[in-house]
Short mmCIF file of C-alpha atoms in Angstrom, two decimals:
data_model
loop_
_atom_site.label_atom_id
_atom_site.label_comp_id
_atom_site.label_asym_id
_atom_site.label_seq_id
_atom_site.Cartn_x
_atom_site.Cartn_y
_atom_site.Cartn_z
CA MET A 1 0.00 0.00 0.00
CA SER A 2 1.46 3.36 -1.01
CA GLN A 3 2.31 6.07 1.52
CA VAL A 4 -0.23 8.38 -0.13
CA VAL A 5 -3.04 5.86 0.39
CA VAL A 6 -1.93 5.27 3.99
CA MET A 7 -1.99 9.00 4.79
CA LYS A 8 -5.34 9.41 3.07
CA ARG A 9 -6.84 6.73 5.29
CA LYS A 10 -5.30 8.28 8.39
CA ASN A 11 -6.75 11.65 7.42
CA GLU A 12 -10.19 10.11 6.98
CA GLU A 13 -9.90 8.56 10.44
CA ILE A 14 -9.04 11.96 11.94
CA ILE A 15 -12.04 13.57 10.26
CA THR A 16 -14.31 10.82 11.60
CA LYS A 17 -12.97 11.29 15.13
CA LEU A 18 -13.42 15.06 14.95
CA LEU A 19 -17.02 14.70 13.82
CA SER A 20 -17.66 12.25 16.64
CA GLU A 21 -16.20 14.64 19.22
CA ILE A 22 -18.25 17.52 17.84
CA ARG A 23 -21.43 15.50 18.19
CA ARG A 24 -20.46 14.53 21.73
CA HIS A 25 -19.99 18.18 22.76
CA ASP A 26 -23.00 19.53 20.89
CA LYS A 27 -25.17 20.18 23.92
CA PRO A 28 -27.37 23.21 24.66
CA GLU A 29 -24.98 24.53 27.32
CA ASN A 30 -22.08 24.46 24.84
CA ARG A 31 -23.86 26.41 22.11
CA ILE A 32 -23.84 30.12 21.27
CA ASN A 33 -25.77 32.28 18.82
CA TYR A 34 -23.10 33.80 16.61
CA GLN A 35 -25.60 35.86 14.61
CA ARG A 36 -25.29 38.75 17.07
CA PHE A 37 -21.67 39.22 16.02
CA PHE A 38 -22.49 39.61 12.31
CA LYS A 39 -24.54 41.99 10.18
CA GLU A 40 -25.09 39.53 7.35
CA LYS A 41 -27.38 36.57 7.91
CA LEU A 42 -25.41 33.43 8.71
CA LYS A 43 -26.24 30.07 7.17
CA GLU A 44 -25.75 28.35 10.54
CA PRO A 45 -26.00 31.00 13.28
CA ILE A 46 -25.97 28.57 16.21
CA GLY A 47 -22.60 26.97 16.91
CA LEU A 48 -20.32 25.61 19.59
CA LYS A 49 -18.56 28.08 21.87
CA THR A 50 -14.92 28.80 21.05
CA PRO A 51 -13.53 27.34 24.32
CA VAL A 52 -15.34 24.08 23.53
CA LEU A 53 -13.84 23.98 20.04
CA ARG A 54 -10.38 24.76 21.42
CA LYS A 55 -10.73 21.88 23.87
CA VAL A 56 -11.67 19.45 21.09
CA SER A 57 -8.86 20.82 18.92
CA SER A 58 -6.20 20.37 21.60
CA GLN A 59 -7.35 16.87 22.50
CA GLN A 60 -7.43 15.63 18.93
CA PHE A 61 -4.14 17.25 17.94
CA LYS A 62 -2.38 14.92 20.37
CA ASP A 63 -2.94 12.11 17.86
CA ILE A 64 -0.93 13.89 15.16
CA ARG A 65 1.54 16.10 16.99
CA GLN A 66 4.44 13.80 16.05
CA TRP A 67 3.64 14.06 12.34
CA GLN A 68 5.79 16.03 9.94
CA ALA A 69 4.56 19.57 9.31
CA LYS A 70 3.82 18.80 5.67
CA ASP A 71 1.62 15.85 6.62
CA ILE A 72 -0.29 18.00 9.11
CA LEU A 73 -0.84 20.72 6.52
CA ASP A 74 -1.94 18.12 3.96
CA LEU A 75 -4.41 16.85 6.55
CA CYS A 76 -5.62 20.42 6.95
CA ASP A 77 -6.31 20.53 3.21
CA ASP A 78 -8.41 17.38 3.52
CA LEU A 79 -10.30 18.80 6.49
CA LEU A 80 -11.21 21.89 4.49
CA ALA A 81 -12.14 19.89 1.42
CA SER A 82 -14.51 17.77 3.51
CA GLY A 83 -16.83 20.75 3.81
CA LYS A 84 -17.78 19.69 7.33
CA ARG A 85 -18.73 22.28 9.89
CA TYR A 86 -15.99 23.61 12.21
CA MET A 87 -13.18 22.20 10.09
CA ARG A 88 -11.84 25.67 9.31
CA PHE A 89 -11.43 26.26 13.03
CA PHE A 90 -9.39 23.09 13.51
CA VAL A 91 -7.34 23.76 10.39
CA PHE A 92 -6.27 27.25 11.42
CA GLU A 93 -5.48 26.05 14.95
CA TRP A 94 -3.46 23.04 13.82
CA ALA A 95 -1.60 24.86 11.08
CA LEU A 96 -0.49 27.41 13.65
CA LYS A 97 0.95 24.69 15.88
CA VAL A 98 3.63 23.93 13.28
CA LYS A 99 4.52 27.58 12.60
CA GLY A 100 8.15 26.94 13.47
CA GLN A 101 8.39 24.54 10.53
CA TYR A 102 6.79 26.66 7.83
CA ALA A 103 8.45 26.69 4.42
CA LYS A 104 8.13 29.63 2.06
CA SER A 105 6.03 27.48 -0.25
CA ASP A 106 3.37 27.18 2.45
CA PHE A 107 2.33 30.77 1.75
CA GLY A 108 0.62 29.62 -1.44
CA ARG A 109 -1.36 27.07 0.53
CA PHE A 110 -2.48 29.65 3.10
CA GLU A 111 -3.40 32.14 0.39
CA ARG A 112 -5.52 29.45 -1.28
CA TRP A 113 -7.30 28.84 2.01
CA LEU A 114 -7.98 32.58 2.28
CA LYS A 115 -9.42 32.82 -1.22
CA LYS A 116 -11.43 29.61 -1.14
CA TYR A 117 -12.63 29.09 2.42
CA VAL A 118 -12.83 32.44 4.22
CA GLU A 119 -16.38 33.78 4.20
CA GLY A 120 -16.51 36.07 7.23
CA TRP A 121 -14.43 38.33 9.45
CA GLY A 122 -14.07 35.65 12.11
CA THR A 123 -12.40 33.10 9.86
CA CYS A 124 -10.46 35.87 8.12
CA ASP A 125 -8.94 37.05 11.38
CA HIS A 126 -8.33 33.50 12.63
CA LEU A 127 -6.28 32.71 9.53
CA CYS A 128 -4.55 36.09 9.30
CA CYS A 129 -3.54 36.31 12.96
CA GLY A 130 -2.54 32.67 12.77
CA PRO A 131 -0.81 30.92 9.86
CA LEU A 132 -0.67 33.88 7.46
CA GLY A 133 0.64 36.29 10.06
CA TYR A 134 3.27 33.89 11.31
CA ILE A 135 4.56 32.93 7.89
CA LEU A 136 5.07 36.65 7.20
CA LEU A 137 6.91 36.92 10.51
CA ARG A 138 9.12 33.98 9.53
CA PHE A 139 9.66 35.15 5.92
CA PRO A 140 9.07 38.94 5.81
CA ASP A 141 9.92 39.18 2.12
CA LEU A 142 6.70 37.28 1.35
CA VAL A 143 4.77 40.43 2.26
CA SER A 144 5.01 41.53 -1.37
CA LYS A 145 2.58 38.74 -2.22
CA THR A 146 -0.13 40.40 -0.11
CA GLY A 147 0.03 43.60 -2.14
CA PRO A 148 -2.51 42.59 -4.81
CA TRP A 149 -5.10 41.80 -2.12
CA VAL A 150 -5.85 45.49 -1.54
CA GLY A 151 -7.40 45.75 -5.00
CA SER A 152 -9.49 42.60 -4.79
CA PRO A 153 -13.30 42.78 -5.10
CA ASN A 154 -13.31 40.23 -2.26
CA ARG A 155 -13.58 42.25 0.97
CA TRP A 156 -11.96 39.46 2.99
CA LEU A 157 -8.81 39.66 0.90
CA ARG A 158 -8.74 43.42 1.40
CA ARG A 159 -9.19 42.98 5.14
CA ALA A 160 -6.50 40.29 5.10
CA ALA A 161 -4.05 42.70 3.46
CA ALA A 162 -4.13 44.61 6.76
CA VAL A 163 -4.86 42.00 9.41
CA SER A 164 -2.13 39.63 8.20
CA LEU A 165 0.40 42.34 9.15
CA ILE A 166 -0.67 42.42 12.81
CA VAL A 167 1.57 39.54 13.92
CA PRO A 168 4.69 40.96 12.20
CA VAL A 169 4.18 44.52 13.49
CA ARG A 170 3.53 43.22 17.01
CA ASN A 171 6.99 41.71 16.71
CA GLY A 172 8.57 44.95 15.54
CA ILE A 173 8.80 44.41 11.78
CA LEU A 174 7.07 45.51 8.55
CA LEU A 175 5.98 48.96 9.79
CA ASP A 176 6.50 50.43 6.30
CA GLU A 177 4.21 47.75 4.89
CA VAL A 178 1.60 48.60 7.55
CA PHE A 179 1.50 52.21 6.33
CA ARG A 180 1.51 51.07 2.71
CA ALA A 181 -1.50 48.84 3.32
CA ALA A 182 -3.27 51.63 5.20
CA ASN A 183 -2.65 54.03 2.31
CA ASN A 184 -4.11 51.59 -0.19
CA LEU A 185 -7.16 50.87 1.98
CA LEU A 186 -7.57 54.39 3.34
CA THR A 187 -10.90 55.23 1.70
CA ASP A 188 -12.29 51.72 1.31
CA ASN A 189 -16.07 51.93 1.65
CA GLU A 190 -16.48 48.57 3.43
CA ASP A 191 -16.64 49.05 7.19
CA LEU A 192 -15.12 45.63 7.94
CA VAL A 193 -12.10 46.60 5.86
CA GLN A 194 -11.93 49.96 7.65
CA LYS A 195 -12.03 48.17 11.01
CA GLY A 196 -9.35 45.77 9.78
CA TYR A 197 -6.80 48.40 8.87
CA GLY A 198 -7.76 50.50 11.89
CA TRP A 199 -7.03 47.49 14.09
CA MET A 200 -3.70 47.01 12.29
CA LEU A 201 -2.74 50.62 13.05
CA LYS A 202 -3.83 50.22 16.69
CA GLU A 203 -1.56 47.21 17.07
CA ALA A 204 1.30 49.06 15.38
CA ALA A 205 0.81 51.95 17.81
CA ASN A 206 1.65 49.67 20.74
CA THR A 207 5.25 49.76 19.56
CA TYR A 208 5.30 52.75 17.21
CA ARG A 209 2.90 55.22 18.82
CA LYS A 210 4.62 58.35 17.53
CA GLU A 211 4.79 57.10 13.95
CA VAL A 212 1.18 55.93 13.92
CA PHE A 213 -0.05 59.16 15.52
CA THR A 214 1.79 61.19 12.89
CA TYR A 215 0.22 59.04 10.19
CA VAL A 216 -3.26 59.49 11.65
CA LEU A 217 -2.93 63.29 11.89
CA LYS A 218 -1.73 63.44 8.30
CA ASN A 219 -4.62 61.36 6.98
CA LYS A 220 -7.48 62.01 9.41
CA ASP A 221 -9.42 64.20 6.98
CA ARG A 222 -9.67 61.33 4.51
CA MET A 223 -9.72 58.38 6.89
CA PRO A 224 -13.21 57.06 7.71
CA ARG A 225 -14.16 57.70 11.34
CA THR A 226 -14.50 53.96 11.91
CA ALA A 227 -10.86 53.32 11.01
CA LEU A 228 -9.72 56.43 12.87
CA ARG A 229 -11.41 55.41 16.12
CA TYR A 230 -9.89 51.94 15.95
CA ALA A 231 -6.41 53.30 15.23
CA ILE A 232 -6.29 55.68 18.22
CA GLU A 233 -8.26 53.55 20.69
CA LYS A 234 -5.32 52.84 23.01
CA MET A 235 -3.61 56.22 22.73
CA PRO A 236 -3.63 58.73 25.62
CA ALA A 237 -6.73 60.92 25.91
CA ALA A 238 -4.98 64.07 24.71
CA MET A 239 -3.78 62.34 21.56
CA ARG A 240 -7.21 60.88 20.89
CA LYS A 241 -8.81 64.31 21.32
CA LYS A 242 -6.37 65.92 18.88
CA ALA A 243 -6.90 63.16 16.31
CA MET A 244 -10.70 63.45 16.52
CA ALA A 245 -10.77 67.25 16.40
#
């Protein structure tokens, strides 16, 4: 039996176990109505609470933690392709657990996940502050590949162009790219994109307050109020007052 067939069967077994665990935890006390977090109507508004999903994720990852990173990421592809509920959550969690073993070529895989499987701000942020953010931290030169996202008709790609920079800028790199993304998204008319780049600037301000404040003052007349409020949220009161004047 070939190695490919063996791994395929193992992946199918993992999917079966995950589905079994989900059913076991799907009790009224473990459910939450996610609709209140979203403007658009969700296909399945009732779901399991995040701590419950994290518990299932951690327990089931024990079965594969000794696998090679490539095999885990290939499993993640199969989980996504299954189309089963919650699989995106497990994929983004498990892919992050092997972040220290990312290869540059994995960026293409993560970008494909973004384009094919992200359908809301929750999954967008989970992927971007997880695998996508950490591969940019590991290989900063890959940031050039996020440039085209700002012009996409897909709002989640535009949001990702900003949110994927949060992990790197938290770690003190790619500040120029943060401002470049903000410039390109400055007047975007989608509020979830505005909140995304505003959040990016807020995170950058934790380390680069002076630079971000200067940027905000320079652009505040064009920047939507939503993005502006996010960007200055953690700044001192006097700075916030000046920015909002």
